[in-house]
Amino acid sequence: MKVEQIYTGCLAHAAYYIESNGEAAIIDPLREVQPYINRAKLDDAKIKYIFETHFHADFVSGHLDLKEKSGAQIVFGPTAKPSYEALIATDGQIFEIGDYKIKVIHTPGHTMESTTYLLIDENGNEHGIVTGDTLFIGDVGRPDLAQKIASDLTQEKLAGYLYDSLRNKIMPLSDDLIVYPNHGAGSACGKNMSKETTDTLGNQKKVNYALRADMTKEEFIDELLDGLTAPPAYFPQNVMMNIKGYESFDKVMTKSQKPLTPKAFEVAANETEAIVLDVRHQTDFIKGHIPRSIFIGIDGGFAPWVGALIADVSLPILLIAPKGREEEVITRLSRVGFDNVIGYLEGSFEAWKQAGMDYDTLTSINAEEFANRFEDNKDVVFDVRKDGEFLSEHIDGAKHTALDTINSHLSEFPEDKPFYIHCAGGYRSVIAASILKSRGIHNFIDIAGGYGAIKNTSVPRTDYVCPSTLK
């Protein structure tokens, strides 16, 4: 059976393209849909259906734009209530794609409308399951997102539904089935996802903690919720965009690709109070940046950090991007619902500097210099890594303020003396530094290379504890 996976971006999201005898289907398309149109044309196929496994939280689906461009029918599983025309399938309903069939299996738990699609080949053999966020490789979907939409749903109740779906709908299926999940490692839609993109269902029954045969519902709920951190703040907004609809991707790209001279950029920043977002490399930001701009580099964990730290998808954004990558940045913002880019700095930061505009810099030192200073400054070191990273190992005596919570903990940073900040490799600490400076806090020093570099110095550290053993 022909099933093409399409992975793109740091969200590690998979869309699926299925074609048979001149008919095609797309499952969970990303926001920019032209590649799907082009792929179908290459096969001389007509896109017949657009299947959605659920209302996504971490990205804006391309289903509406794809329907508009292809004429295909949008399909959701049982209980879905979108604000636009779509076919709401029944549990067990079968759709035909040429000689192939796709069977709807309602698997509530991640969300109430969550649906798994069973793929059946031209010989009637069951080939695989597209599981959405119900079942990942090594994990299952988090059960706390739908409670943001429906007040009567608790994460415990959703976890119970997910247990039943896995035991009654997924685990009885053939061990030979290929599992095609929506996400891999790095996504915030689960907590323990593998870097592998597919596996057999039989092997997942052996190695996936959530599919343990002797697990009770109570044990499942406890293990699933244990260590589950709060989802990014933008997730509920993306869900509502996927339920209610959104502006077309083409219109977003047209209005957002607006080059601005340094002077026009400054005027727009002052008049609109837009977020000034610098997505260049952190070393470039350290050397020079527009005052009060926020750094989130395009070549790091870009979209999740934008969602976590800017949070409100409706805020206007002005971009400073590497020259030639403006369209890429606007696209990646749009994937996660940030559609209100109002322009970018033409010529990037070099044009700003050449125009004689004011700019700021960051103080950054290498790990060796920090080691030389450590004895006199060990009480003012701030680690901005995630909780699990910090608990696993850290500088002895360091304070911990995770980057995703920094806006709520600004009062913890000293105002009367210099302090040091670091992350794992230098990306997140520069994000933190930019946020601190935008809030008027300037008395810090970044440690270039982060904890990875610090480990190679004489700075005392706590003993390493494997993250998998932490509770």
Coordinates of C-alpha atoms in Angstrom, one line a residue:
M1 CA 0.0 0.0 0.0
K2 CA 1.3 3.5 -0.9
V3 CA 1.5 5.7 2.2
E4 CA 3.8 8.7 2.0
Q5 CA 4.8 10.5 5.2
I6 CA 5.6 14.1 5.1
Y7 CA 7.5 15.5 8.1
T8 CA 8.4 19.1 8.3
G9 CA 9.6 21.7 10.9
C10 CA 10.6 21.4 14.5
L11 CA 7.1 20.3 15.5
A12 CA 8.0 16.9 13.9
H13 CA 4.5 16.7 12.5
A14 CA 3.5 14.0 10.0
A15 CA 0.9 14.5 7.3
Y16 CA 0.0 11.4 5.2
Y17 CA -0.6 11.2 1.4
I18 CA -2.4 8.1 0.1
E19 CA -3.0 7.5 -3.6
S20 CA -4.7 4.7 -5.5
N21 CA -6.0 4.5 -9.1
G22 CA -6.2 8.3 -9.6
E23 CA -7.7 9.1 -6.3
A24 CA -5.9 10.6 -3.3
A25 CA -6.5 11.4 0.4
I26 CA -4.6 13.6 2.8
I27 CA -4.6 13.0 6.5
D28 CA -3.9 16.0 8.8
P29 CA -2.4 18.4 6.2
L30 CA -0.1 21.2 7.3
R31 CA -1.0 24.8 6.7
E32 CA 0.8 25.3 3.3
V33 CA -1.1 23.0 1.0
Q34 CA 0.4 23.5 -2.4
P35 CA 2.8 20.6 -2.0
Y36 CA -0.2 18.3 -1.7
I37 CA -1.8 19.7 -4.8
N38 CA 1.5 19.3 -6.7
R39 CA 1.9 15.7 -5.4
A40 CA -1.5 14.7 -6.6
K41 CA -0.9 16.3 -10.0
L42 CA 2.3 14.3 -10.3
D43 CA 0.3 11.2 -9.8
D44 CA -2.5 12.4 -12.1
A45 CA -4.8 12.0 -9.1
K46 CA -7.7 13.9 -7.7
I47 CA -7.7 14.6 -4.0
K48 CA -11.0 13.1 -2.8
Y49 CA -10.9 13.3 1.0
I50 CA -9.1 15.3 3.7
F51 CA -9.1 13.3 6.9
E52 CA -8.6 15.0 10.2
T53 CA -7.7 12.8 13.2
H54 CA -8.8 15.6 15.6
F55 CA -8.8 19.3 16.2
H56 CA -5.1 20.0 16.5
A57 CA -3.7 22.2 19.2
D58 CA 0.0 22.5 18.2
F59 CA -0.5 23.7 14.7
V60 CA -3.2 25.1 12.3
S61 CA -4.3 22.4 9.9
G62 CA -4.4 23.1 6.1
H63 CA -7.8 21.4 5.7
L64 CA -9.8 24.5 4.8
D65 CA -7.3 25.8 2.2
L66 CA -6.9 22.3 0.8
K67 CA -10.7 21.9 0.4
E68 CA -10.9 25.3 -1.3
K69 CA -8.1 24.5 -3.8
S70 CA -8.9 20.8 -4.5
G71 CA -12.7 20.5 -3.9
A72 CA -12.0 17.5 -1.6
Q73 CA -14.4 16.7 1.3
I74 CA -13.2 17.3 4.9
V75 CA -13.9 14.3 7.2
F76 CA -13.8 14.3 11.0
G77 CA -14.6 11.5 13.4
P78 CA -17.7 11.2 15.6
T79 CA -18.7 14.0 17.9
A80 CA -16.7 16.7 16.0
K81 CA -18.6 20.0 15.6
P82 CA -16.7 22.3 13.3
S83 CA -18.1 25.7 12.3
Y84 CA -17.8 24.9 8.6
E85 CA -19.0 22.2 6.2
A86 CA -17.5 18.8 6.9
L87 CA -18.6 15.2 6.9
I88 CA -18.8 13.8 10.4
A89 CA -18.1 10.1 10.1
T90 CA -19.6 7.3 12.1
D91 CA -17.5 4.8 14.0
G92 CA -16.7 2.0 11.6
Q93 CA -17.6 3.9 8.4
I94 CA -15.5 3.0 5.4
F95 CA -14.2 5.4 2.7
E96 CA -12.9 4.3 -0.7
I97 CA -9.7 5.8 -2.3
G98 CA -9.4 4.0 -5.6
D99 CA -8.7 0.4 -4.7
Y100 CA -7.9 1.2 -1.1
K101 CA -10.2 1.6 1.9
I102 CA -10.0 3.8 5.0
K103 CA -12.0 2.7 8.0
V104 CA -12.9 5.1 10.8
I105 CA -12.1 4.0 14.3
H106 CA -13.3 6.4 17.0
T107 CA -10.7 6.6 19.7
P108 CA -11.5 9.4 22.2
G109 CA -9.1 10.3 24.9
H110 CA -6.6 12.8 23.6
T111 CA -9.7 14.7 22.6
M112 CA -13.3 13.5 22.4
E113 CA -13.4 13.5 18.6
S114 CA -10.0 11.8 18.2
T115 CA -10.1 9.2 15.5
T116 CA -7.8 6.5 14.2
Y117 CA -7.9 5.6 10.5
L118 CA -7.3 2.0 9.5
L119 CA -5.7 1.6 6.1
I120 CA -6.9 -1.4 4.0
D121 CA -5.0 -2.3 0.7
E122 CA -6.4 -3.4 -2.7
N123 CA -6.5 -7.0 -1.6
G124 CA -8.5 -6.3 1.5
N125 CA -5.5 -6.7 3.9
E126 CA -5.2 -4.3 6.8
H127 CA -2.0 -2.4 6.3
G128 CA -1.6 0.2 9.1
I129 CA -3.3 2.7 11.3
V130 CA -2.9 6.5 11.2
T131 CA -3.3 7.2 14.9
G132 CA -3.1 11.0 15.1
D133 CA -2.4 11.9 18.7
T134 CA -4.0 8.7 20.2
L135 CA -0.9 6.5 19.9
F136 CA 2.7 7.6 19.4
I137 CA 5.9 5.5 19.1
G138 CA 6.7 5.0 22.7
D139 CA 4.0 7.1 24.1
V140 CA 0.3 8.2 23.9
G141 CA -1.4 11.5 23.5
R142 CA -1.7 13.9 26.5
P143 CA -5.2 13.9 27.9
D144 CA -5.4 17.5 29.2
L145 CA -6.0 19.6 26.1
A146 CA -9.7 19.2 25.5
Q147 CA -10.4 20.3 29.0
K148 CA -9.4 23.8 27.9
I149 CA -12.4 23.7 25.4
A150 CA -15.0 21.9 27.4
S151 CA -15.2 22.6 31.2
D152 CA -16.9 19.3 32.0
L153 CA -13.9 17.3 30.8
T154 CA -11.1 16.7 33.3
Q155 CA -7.7 15.2 32.4
E156 CA -8.5 12.2 34.5
K157 CA -11.8 11.6 32.6
L158 CA -10.0 12.0 29.3
A159 CA -7.3 9.6 30.4
G160 CA -9.9 7.1 31.2
Y161 CA -11.4 7.4 27.8
L162 CA -8.0 7.0 26.2
Y163 CA -7.4 3.8 28.2
D164 CA -10.6 2.4 26.9
S165 CA -9.8 3.4 23.3
L166 CA -6.4 1.8 23.4
R167 CA -7.6 -1.4 25.0
N168 CA -10.9 -1.9 23.1
K169 CA -10.1 -0.3 19.7
I170 CA -6.3 -0.3 19.1
M171 CA -4.8 -3.3 21.0
P172 CA -7.1 -5.9 19.5
L173 CA -5.9 -5.1 16.0
S174 CA -3.2 -7.2 14.2
D175 CA 0.3 -7.0 15.5
D176 CA 1.5 -6.6 11.9
L177 CA -0.1 -3.3 11.4
I178 CA 2.2 -0.3 10.9
V179 CA 1.6 2.6 13.3
Y180 CA 1.7 6.0 11.6
P181 CA 1.5 8.7 14.4
N182 CA 1.1 12.4 14.0
H183 CA 4.3 13.3 15.9
G184 CA 7.7 12.3 16.9
A185 CA 10.3 13.4 19.5
G186 CA 10.2 17.1 20.3
S187 CA 6.4 17.6 20.2
A188 CA 4.6 18.9 23.2
C189 CA 1.6 16.7 22.5
G190 CA 3.2 13.8 24.5
K191 CA 5.9 13.4 27.1
N192 CA 8.0 10.4 26.0
M193 CA 7.9 10.2 22.2
S194 CA 10.5 8.2 20.3
K195 CA 12.6 9.7 17.5
E196 CA 11.4 6.8 15.4
T197 CA 8.5 7.7 13.0
T198 CA 6.8 4.3 12.6
D199 CA 6.7 0.9 14.2
T200 CA 4.6 -2.2 14.2
L201 CA 1.7 -2.3 16.6
G202 CA 3.0 -5.6 18.0
N203 CA 6.3 -4.1 19.0
Q204 CA 4.5 -1.1 20.6
K205 CA 2.5 -3.6 22.7
K206 CA 5.9 -4.8 24.0
V207 CA 7.8 -1.6 24.5
N208 CA 5.2 1.2 25.0
Y209 CA 4.5 1.8 28.7
A210 CA 0.9 2.8 28.0
L211 CA 0.1 -0.5 26.3
R212 CA 1.3 -2.8 29.1
A213 CA -1.1 -5.8 29.0
D214 CA -1.6 -6.0 32.8
M215 CA -2.1 -2.3 33.4
T216 CA -5.3 -1.3 35.2
K217 CA -7.2 1.9 34.3
E218 CA -6.1 3.5 37.5
E219 CA -2.5 2.7 36.9
F220 CA -2.8 4.0 33.3
I221 CA -4.2 7.3 34.5
D222 CA -1.6 7.7 37.2
E223 CA 1.3 7.0 34.9
L224 CA 0.0 9.1 32.0
L225 CA -0.5 12.1 34.2
D226 CA 2.7 11.8 36.2
G227 CA 5.2 14.4 35.1
L228 CA 2.8 16.0 32.6
T229 CA 3.8 19.6 32.3
A230 CA 1.4 22.5 31.4
P231 CA 0.8 22.7 27.6
P232 CA 2.0 25.8 25.7
A233 CA -0.3 28.8 26.1
Y234 CA -1.1 29.0 22.4
F235 CA -2.6 25.5 22.2
P236 CA -6.2 26.5 23.0
Q237 CA -6.0 29.3 20.4
N238 CA -4.9 26.9 17.7
V239 CA -7.7 24.5 18.6
M240 CA -10.3 27.2 18.2
M241 CA -8.8 28.2 14.8
N242 CA -9.1 24.6 13.7
I243 CA -12.7 24.4 14.9
K244 CA -13.9 27.8 13.7
G245 CA -11.8 28.5 10.7
Y246 CA -9.1 30.9 9.8
E247 CA -7.8 33.3 7.1
S248 CA -6.4 31.5 4.1
F249 CA -2.6 30.8 4.0
D250 CA -2.2 32.7 0.7
K251 CA -3.8 35.9 2.2
V252 CA -1.6 35.6 5.3
M253 CA 1.5 35.3 3.1
T254 CA 0.5 38.2 0.9
K255 CA -0.2 40.7 3.7
S256 CA 2.8 39.6 5.8
Q257 CA 5.6 39.8 3.2
K258 CA 6.0 43.5 3.5
P259 CA 9.6 44.8 3.5
L260 CA 10.2 47.9 5.6
T261 CA 13.1 50.3 5.6
P262 CA 14.8 50.9 9.0
K263 CA 12.8 54.1 9.5
A264 CA 9.5 52.6 8.5
F265 CA 10.2 49.6 10.7
E266 CA 10.9 51.9 13.7
V267 CA 7.7 53.9 13.0
A268 CA 5.6 50.7 12.7
A269 CA 7.1 49.4 16.0
N270 CA 6.2 52.6 17.8
E271 CA 2.7 53.0 16.3
T272 CA 1.6 49.4 16.7
E273 CA 3.4 48.3 19.8
A274 CA 4.1 45.1 17.9
I275 CA 6.4 42.3 19.2
V276 CA 9.8 42.9 17.5
L277 CA 10.9 39.3 16.8
D278 CA 14.6 38.6 15.9
V279 CA 15.1 35.1 14.4
R280 CA 18.7 35.3 13.4
H281 CA 21.4 33.1 15.0
Q282 CA 22.0 33.8 18.7
T283 CA 25.6 34.8 18.1
D284 CA 24.4 37.5 15.7
F285 CA 21.8 38.7 18.3
I286 CA 24.5 38.9 21.0
K287 CA 26.7 41.1 18.8
G288 CA 23.9 43.5 18.0
H289 CA 20.1 43.8 18.0
I290 CA 17.3 46.3 18.0
P291 CA 16.5 47.5 21.6
R292 CA 13.7 45.6 23.3
S293 CA 13.5 43.0 20.5
I294 CA 12.9 39.4 21.5
F295 CA 15.2 36.7 20.2
I296 CA 13.8 33.3 19.1
G297 CA 16.1 31.8 16.5
I298 CA 14.6 30.2 13.4
D299 CA 17.2 27.4 13.5
G300 CA 16.3 26.2 17.0
G301 CA 13.1 25.1 18.6
F302 CA 11.4 28.0 16.9
A303 CA 7.6 27.5 16.7
P304 CA 7.2 25.9 20.2
W305 CA 9.1 28.8 21.9
V306 CA 7.2 31.4 19.9
G307 CA 4.0 29.8 21.1
A308 CA 5.1 29.4 24.7
L309 CA 6.6 32.9 25.1
I310 CA 4.5 35.1 22.9
A311 CA 1.4 33.0 23.5
D312 CA -1.2 35.4 22.0
V313 CA -1.5 34.5 18.3
S314 CA -3.3 37.7 17.6
L315 CA -0.5 40.0 18.5
P316 CA 1.2 42.0 15.7
I317 CA 4.7 40.9 14.9
L318 CA 7.6 42.7 13.2
L319 CA 10.4 40.5 12.0
I320 CA 14.2 40.7 11.8
A321 CA 15.2 37.6 9.8
P322 CA 18.3 36.4 7.9
K323 CA 18.2 37.9 4.4
G324 CA 16.3 35.6 2.1
R325 CA 14.5 33.6 4.8
E326 CA 11.6 36.0 5.5
E327 CA 9.1 33.8 3.7
E328 CA 10.2 30.7 5.6
V329 CA 9.8 32.5 8.9
I330 CA 6.3 33.8 8.1
T331 CA 5.3 30.3 6.9
R332 CA 6.5 28.7 10.1
L333 CA 4.8 31.3 12.3
S334 CA 1.6 30.8 10.3
R335 CA 1.7 27.0 10.9
V336 CA 1.2 27.7 14.6
G337 CA -1.5 30.4 14.2
F338 CA 0.7 33.5 14.3
D339 CA -0.9 35.2 11.2
N340 CA -0.4 38.8 12.2
V341 CA 3.1 39.6 10.9
I342 CA 2.9 43.2 9.7
G343 CA 6.3 43.4 8.0
Y344 CA 10.0 42.6 8.1
L345 CA 13.2 44.7 8.2
E346 CA 14.4 44.9 4.6
G347 CA 18.1 44.1 4.6
S348 CA 17.9 42.5 8.0
F349 CA 19.9 44.0 11.0
E350 CA 22.8 45.1 8.8
A351 CA 20.5 47.6 7.2
W352 CA 19.4 48.9 10.6
K353 CA 23.1 49.3 11.7
Q354 CA 24.1 51.0 8.4
A355 CA 21.3 53.5 8.8
G356 CA 22.8 54.7 12.0
M357 CA 19.9 53.5 14.2
D358 CA 20.4 52.7 17.9
Y359 CA 21.2 49.1 18.8
D360 CA 22.0 47.0 21.8
T361 CA 24.3 44.1 22.6
L362 CA 24.5 41.3 25.1
T363 CA 27.4 40.5 27.5
S364 CA 28.4 36.9 26.9
I365 CA 31.5 35.0 28.2
N366 CA 32.8 31.5 27.5
A367 CA 32.6 28.7 30.0
E368 CA 36.3 28.9 30.9
E369 CA 36.0 32.5 31.9
F370 CA 32.9 31.7 33.9
A371 CA 34.8 28.9 35.7
N372 CA 37.5 31.5 36.7
R373 CA 34.8 33.7 38.2
F374 CA 32.7 31.0 39.8
E375 CA 33.9 31.1 43.4
D376 CA 33.1 34.8 43.7
N377 CA 29.7 34.5 41.9
K378 CA 28.3 31.1 42.6
D379 CA 25.2 32.5 44.4
V380 CA 24.0 34.3 41.3
V381 CA 23.8 31.6 38.6
F382 CA 20.4 31.0 36.9
D383 CA 19.7 27.9 34.9
V384 CA 16.9 28.3 32.4
R385 CA 16.7 24.7 31.1
K386 CA 13.6 22.5 31.6
D387 CA 12.8 21.0 35.0
G388 CA 13.9 17.5 34.0
E389 CA 17.2 18.8 32.7
F390 CA 17.9 20.7 35.8
L391 CA 16.9 17.9 38.1
S392 CA 19.1 15.5 36.2
E393 CA 22.3 17.5 36.7
H394 CA 23.2 21.2 37.3
I395 CA 25.8 23.6 38.6
D396 CA 26.1 23.1 42.4
G397 CA 24.1 25.9 44.0
A398 CA 22.5 27.2 40.8
K399 CA 19.0 28.7 40.9
H400 CA 16.4 27.4 38.4
T401 CA 13.9 29.4 36.4
A402 CA 12.7 27.4 33.3
L403 CA 12.5 29.5 30.2
D404 CA 8.9 28.8 29.6
T405 CA 8.0 30.3 32.9
I406 CA 10.4 33.2 32.9
N407 CA 7.7 35.9 32.4
S408 CA 6.1 34.9 35.7
H409 CA 9.3 34.9 37.6
L410 CA 11.0 38.1 36.7
S411 CA 11.1 39.2 40.4
E412 CA 13.5 36.4 41.2
F413 CA 16.4 37.9 39.3
P414 CA 18.5 40.3 41.3
E415 CA 18.4 44.0 40.5
D416 CA 21.4 45.1 42.6
K417 CA 24.2 42.9 41.3
P418 CA 25.3 41.1 38.1
F419 CA 24.1 37.5 37.6
Y420 CA 24.8 34.7 35.1
I421 CA 22.4 32.8 32.9
H422 CA 22.8 29.6 30.9
C423 CA 20.9 26.8 29.2
A424 CA 22.1 23.6 27.6
G425 CA 23.9 25.0 24.6
G426 CA 23.3 28.7 24.3
Y427 CA 20.1 29.1 22.4
R428 CA 17.6 29.3 25.2
S429 CA 19.7 31.5 27.4
V430 CA 19.8 34.1 24.7
I431 CA 16.0 33.9 24.4
A432 CA 15.9 34.5 28.2
A433 CA 18.4 37.3 28.0
S434 CA 16.3 39.1 25.3
I435 CA 13.2 38.8 27.5
L436 CA 15.0 40.2 30.5
K437 CA 16.4 43.1 28.5
S438 CA 12.9 43.9 27.1
R439 CA 11.7 44.1 30.7
G440 CA 14.4 46.5 31.7
I441 CA 16.7 44.0 33.3
H442 CA 20.3 44.4 32.0
N443 CA 22.6 43.3 34.8
F444 CA 23.3 39.7 33.6
I445 CA 26.0 37.8 31.7
D446 CA 25.2 35.0 29.3
I447 CA 27.4 31.9 29.4
A448 CA 28.1 30.9 25.8
G449 CA 27.8 27.2 25.1
G450 CA 25.7 26.6 28.1
Y451 CA 25.8 23.6 30.4
G452 CA 27.4 21.5 27.6
A453 CA 30.5 23.8 27.8
I454 CA 30.4 24.2 31.5
K455 CA 30.7 20.4 32.0
N456 CA 34.2 20.6 30.5
T457 CA 35.4 23.0 33.2
S458 CA 36.2 22.8 36.9
V459 CA 32.8 24.3 38.0
P460 CA 31.3 21.9 40.6
R461 CA 28.2 20.1 39.5
T462 CA 25.6 17.7 41.1
D463 CA 25.8 14.0 40.3
Y464 CA 24.1 12.9 37.2
V465 CA 20.6 11.3 37.5
C466 CA 19.1 9.6 34.5
P467 CA 16.0 11.6 33.6
S468 CA 13.9 8.4 33.1
T469 CA 14.2 7.7 36.9
L470 CA 12.9 11.1 37.9
K471 CA 9.4 11.5 39.2

